[in-house]
mmCIF file of C-alpha atoms in Angstrom:
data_model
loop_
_atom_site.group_PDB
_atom_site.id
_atom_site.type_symbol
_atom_site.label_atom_id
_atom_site.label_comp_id
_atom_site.label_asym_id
_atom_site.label_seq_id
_atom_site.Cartn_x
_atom_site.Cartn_y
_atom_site.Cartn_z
ATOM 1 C CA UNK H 1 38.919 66.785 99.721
ATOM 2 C CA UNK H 2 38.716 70.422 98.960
ATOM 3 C CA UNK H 3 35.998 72.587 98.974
ATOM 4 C CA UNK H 4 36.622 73.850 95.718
ATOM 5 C CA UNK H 5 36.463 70.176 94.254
ATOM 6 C CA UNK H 6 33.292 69.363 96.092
ATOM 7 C CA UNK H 7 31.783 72.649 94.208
ATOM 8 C CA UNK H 8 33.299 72.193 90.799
ATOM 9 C CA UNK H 9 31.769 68.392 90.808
ATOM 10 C CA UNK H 10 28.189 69.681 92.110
ATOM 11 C CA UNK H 11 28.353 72.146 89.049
ATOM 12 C CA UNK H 12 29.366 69.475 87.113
ATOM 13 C CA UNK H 13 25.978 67.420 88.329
ATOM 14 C CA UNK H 14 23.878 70.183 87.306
ATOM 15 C CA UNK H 15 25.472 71.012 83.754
ATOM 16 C CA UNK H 16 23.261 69.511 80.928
ATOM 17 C CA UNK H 17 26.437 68.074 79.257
ATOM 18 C CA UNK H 18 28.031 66.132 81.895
ATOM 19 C CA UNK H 19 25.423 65.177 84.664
ATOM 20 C CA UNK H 20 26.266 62.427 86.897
ATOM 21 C CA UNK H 21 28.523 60.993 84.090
ATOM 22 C CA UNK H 22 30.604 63.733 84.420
ATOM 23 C CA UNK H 23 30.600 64.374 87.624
ATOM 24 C CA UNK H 24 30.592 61.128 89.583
ATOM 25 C CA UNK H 25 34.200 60.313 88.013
ATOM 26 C CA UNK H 26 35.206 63.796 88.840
ATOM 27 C CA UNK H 27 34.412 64.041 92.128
ATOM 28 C CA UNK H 28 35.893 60.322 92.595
ATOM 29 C CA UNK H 29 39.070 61.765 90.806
ATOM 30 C CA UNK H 30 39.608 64.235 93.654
ATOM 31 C CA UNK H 31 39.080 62.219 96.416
ATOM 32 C CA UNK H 32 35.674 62.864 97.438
ATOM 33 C CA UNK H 33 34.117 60.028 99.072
ATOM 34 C CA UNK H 34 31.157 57.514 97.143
ATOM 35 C CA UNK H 35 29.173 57.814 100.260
ATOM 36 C CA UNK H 36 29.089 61.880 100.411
ATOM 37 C CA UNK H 37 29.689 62.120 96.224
ATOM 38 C CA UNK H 38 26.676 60.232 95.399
ATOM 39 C CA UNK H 39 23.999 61.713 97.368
ATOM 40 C CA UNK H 40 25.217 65.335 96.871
ATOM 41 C CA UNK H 41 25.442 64.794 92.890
ATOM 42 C CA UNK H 42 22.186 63.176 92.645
ATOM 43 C CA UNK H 43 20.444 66.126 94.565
ATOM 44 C CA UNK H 44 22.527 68.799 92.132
ATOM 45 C CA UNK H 45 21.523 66.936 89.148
ATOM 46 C CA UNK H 46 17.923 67.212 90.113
ATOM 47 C CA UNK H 47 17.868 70.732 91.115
ATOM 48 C CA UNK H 48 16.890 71.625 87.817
ATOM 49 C CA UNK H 49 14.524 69.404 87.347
ATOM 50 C CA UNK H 50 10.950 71.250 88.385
ATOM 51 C CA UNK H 51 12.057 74.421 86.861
ATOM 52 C CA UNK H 52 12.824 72.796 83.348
ATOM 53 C CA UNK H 53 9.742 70.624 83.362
ATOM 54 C CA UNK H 54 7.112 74.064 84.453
ATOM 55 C CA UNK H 55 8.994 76.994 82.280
ATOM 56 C CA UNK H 56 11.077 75.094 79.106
ATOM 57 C CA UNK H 57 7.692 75.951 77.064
ATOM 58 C CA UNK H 58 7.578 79.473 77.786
ATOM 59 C CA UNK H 59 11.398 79.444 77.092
ATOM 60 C CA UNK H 60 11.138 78.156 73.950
ATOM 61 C CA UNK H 61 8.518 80.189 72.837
ATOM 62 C CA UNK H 62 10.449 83.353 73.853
ATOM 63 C CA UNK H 63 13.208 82.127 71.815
ATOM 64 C CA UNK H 64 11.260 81.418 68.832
ATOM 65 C CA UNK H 65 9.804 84.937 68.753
ATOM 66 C CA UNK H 66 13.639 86.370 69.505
ATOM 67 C CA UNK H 67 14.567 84.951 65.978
ATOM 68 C CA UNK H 68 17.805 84.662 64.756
ATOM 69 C CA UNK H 69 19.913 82.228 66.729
ATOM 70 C CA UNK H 70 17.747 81.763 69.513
ATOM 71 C CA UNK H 71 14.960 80.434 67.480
ATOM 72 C CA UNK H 72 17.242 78.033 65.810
ATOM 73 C CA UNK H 73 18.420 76.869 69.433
ATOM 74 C CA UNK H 74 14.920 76.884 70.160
ATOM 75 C CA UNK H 75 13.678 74.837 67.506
ATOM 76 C CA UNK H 76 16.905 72.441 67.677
ATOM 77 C CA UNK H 77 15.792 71.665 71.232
ATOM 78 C CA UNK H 78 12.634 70.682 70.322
ATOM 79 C CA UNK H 79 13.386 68.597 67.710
ATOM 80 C CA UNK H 80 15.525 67.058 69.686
ATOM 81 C CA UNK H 81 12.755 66.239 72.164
ATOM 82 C CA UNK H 82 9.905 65.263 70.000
ATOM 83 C CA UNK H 83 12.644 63.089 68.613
ATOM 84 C CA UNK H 84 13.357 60.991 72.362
ATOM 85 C CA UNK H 85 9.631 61.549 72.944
ATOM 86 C CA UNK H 86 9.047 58.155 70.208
ATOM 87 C CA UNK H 87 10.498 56.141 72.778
ATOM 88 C CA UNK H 88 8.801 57.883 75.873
ATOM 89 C CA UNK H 89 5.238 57.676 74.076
ATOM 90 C CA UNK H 90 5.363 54.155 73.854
ATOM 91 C CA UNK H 91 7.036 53.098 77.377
ATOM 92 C CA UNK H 92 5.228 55.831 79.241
ATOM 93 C CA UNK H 93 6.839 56.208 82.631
ATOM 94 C CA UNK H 94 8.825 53.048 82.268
ATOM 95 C CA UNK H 95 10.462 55.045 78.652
ATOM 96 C CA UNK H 96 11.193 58.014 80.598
ATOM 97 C CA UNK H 97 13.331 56.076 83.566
ATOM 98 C CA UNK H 98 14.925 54.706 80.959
ATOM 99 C CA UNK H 99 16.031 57.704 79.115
ATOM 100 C CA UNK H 100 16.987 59.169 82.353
ATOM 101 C CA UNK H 101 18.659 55.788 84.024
ATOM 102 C CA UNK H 102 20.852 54.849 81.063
ATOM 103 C CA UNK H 103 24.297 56.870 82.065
ATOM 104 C CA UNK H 104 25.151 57.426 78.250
ATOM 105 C CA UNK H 105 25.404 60.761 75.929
ATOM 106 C CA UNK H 106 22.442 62.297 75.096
ATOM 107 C CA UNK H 107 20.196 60.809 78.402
ATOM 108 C CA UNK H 108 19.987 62.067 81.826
ATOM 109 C CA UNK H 109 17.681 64.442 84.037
ATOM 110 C CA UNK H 110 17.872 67.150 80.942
ATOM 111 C CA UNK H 111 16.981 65.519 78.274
ATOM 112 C CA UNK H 112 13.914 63.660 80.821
ATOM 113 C CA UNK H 113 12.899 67.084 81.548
ATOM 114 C CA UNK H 114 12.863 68.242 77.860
ATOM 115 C CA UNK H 115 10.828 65.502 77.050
ATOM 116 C CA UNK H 116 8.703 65.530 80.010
ATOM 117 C CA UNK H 117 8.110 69.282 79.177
ATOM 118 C CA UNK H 118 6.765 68.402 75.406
ATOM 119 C CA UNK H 119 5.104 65.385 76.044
ATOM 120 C CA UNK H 120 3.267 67.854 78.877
ATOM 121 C CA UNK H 121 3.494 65.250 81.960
ATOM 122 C CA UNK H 122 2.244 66.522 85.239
ATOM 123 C CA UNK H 123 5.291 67.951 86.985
ATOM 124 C CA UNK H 124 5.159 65.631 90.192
ATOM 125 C CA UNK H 125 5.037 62.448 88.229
ATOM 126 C CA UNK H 126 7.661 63.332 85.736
ATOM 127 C CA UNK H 127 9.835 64.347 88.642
ATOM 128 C CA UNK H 128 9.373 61.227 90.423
ATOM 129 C CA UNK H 129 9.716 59.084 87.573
ATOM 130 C CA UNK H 130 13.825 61.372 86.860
ATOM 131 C CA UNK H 131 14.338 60.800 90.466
ATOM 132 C CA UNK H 132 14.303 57.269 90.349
ATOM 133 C CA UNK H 133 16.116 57.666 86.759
ATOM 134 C CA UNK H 134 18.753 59.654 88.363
ATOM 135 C CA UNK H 135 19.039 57.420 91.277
ATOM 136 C CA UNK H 136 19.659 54.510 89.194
ATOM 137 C CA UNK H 137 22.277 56.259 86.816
ATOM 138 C CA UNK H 138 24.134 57.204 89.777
ATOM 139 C CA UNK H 139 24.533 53.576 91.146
ATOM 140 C CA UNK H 140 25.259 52.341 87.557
ATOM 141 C CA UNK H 141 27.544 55.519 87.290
ATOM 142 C CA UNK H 142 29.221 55.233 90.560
ATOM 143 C CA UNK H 143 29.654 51.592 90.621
ATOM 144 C CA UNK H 144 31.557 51.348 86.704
#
């Protein structure tokens, strides 16, 4: 196991794209262990977390004032999140694990967080609730 491995797969956990479903097979790839892999990748993946869930609003407003580009990014994201929110809404908590738990494009800790940040959640119950999302999508992710 190299060091540079180790750091390209905790980037790799963090990155909005590729998450734990990205990273997990990675890190596997270049012989990292399971045991040390999945506990490293799950606490990369939810570095993010607080930060997106307190300041994505203010963000996004920024953005939309910037015009241009960055308002269309801006209001892309947003769509995108009032559009997962349907499913959230009606679940609750149970709608965001799931969002977060299911290892598949277009779920994960990011998009929780987006929609954690519109739907307005208190930050230490959405970030228990991608925790135990994350958790989950790393077993699933790590044992496939």
């Amino acid at each position: 196991m190299e060091l540079k491995s180790l750091l390209w797969t905790l980037v790799l956990a963090m990155a909005p794209v590729s998450e734990l479903r990205g990273a997990i097979p990675y890190g596997l790839a270049h012989d990292i262990p399971l045991g040390l892999l999945l506990p490293l990748c799950v606490a990369a993946n939810l570095l993010p977390v607080p930060l997106i869930v307190l300041f994505l609003r203010k963000i996004l407003a920024w953005m939309q004032r910037l015009g241009g580009k960055p308002k269309a990014l801006a209001e892309w994201l947003i769509a995108r999140g009032f559009k997962k929110t349907m499913m959230v809404k009606k679940y609750e908590t149970l709608g965001l694990f799931l969002l977060v738990a299911i290892p598949l494009p277009g779920t994960g800790a990011w998009t929780g967080s987006l929609v954690a940040a519109v739907l307005r959640m208190r930050i230490w119950q959405a970030f228990l609730v991608i925790t135990v999302g994350v958790l989950v999508s790393g077993f699933i992710t790590g044992g496939i």
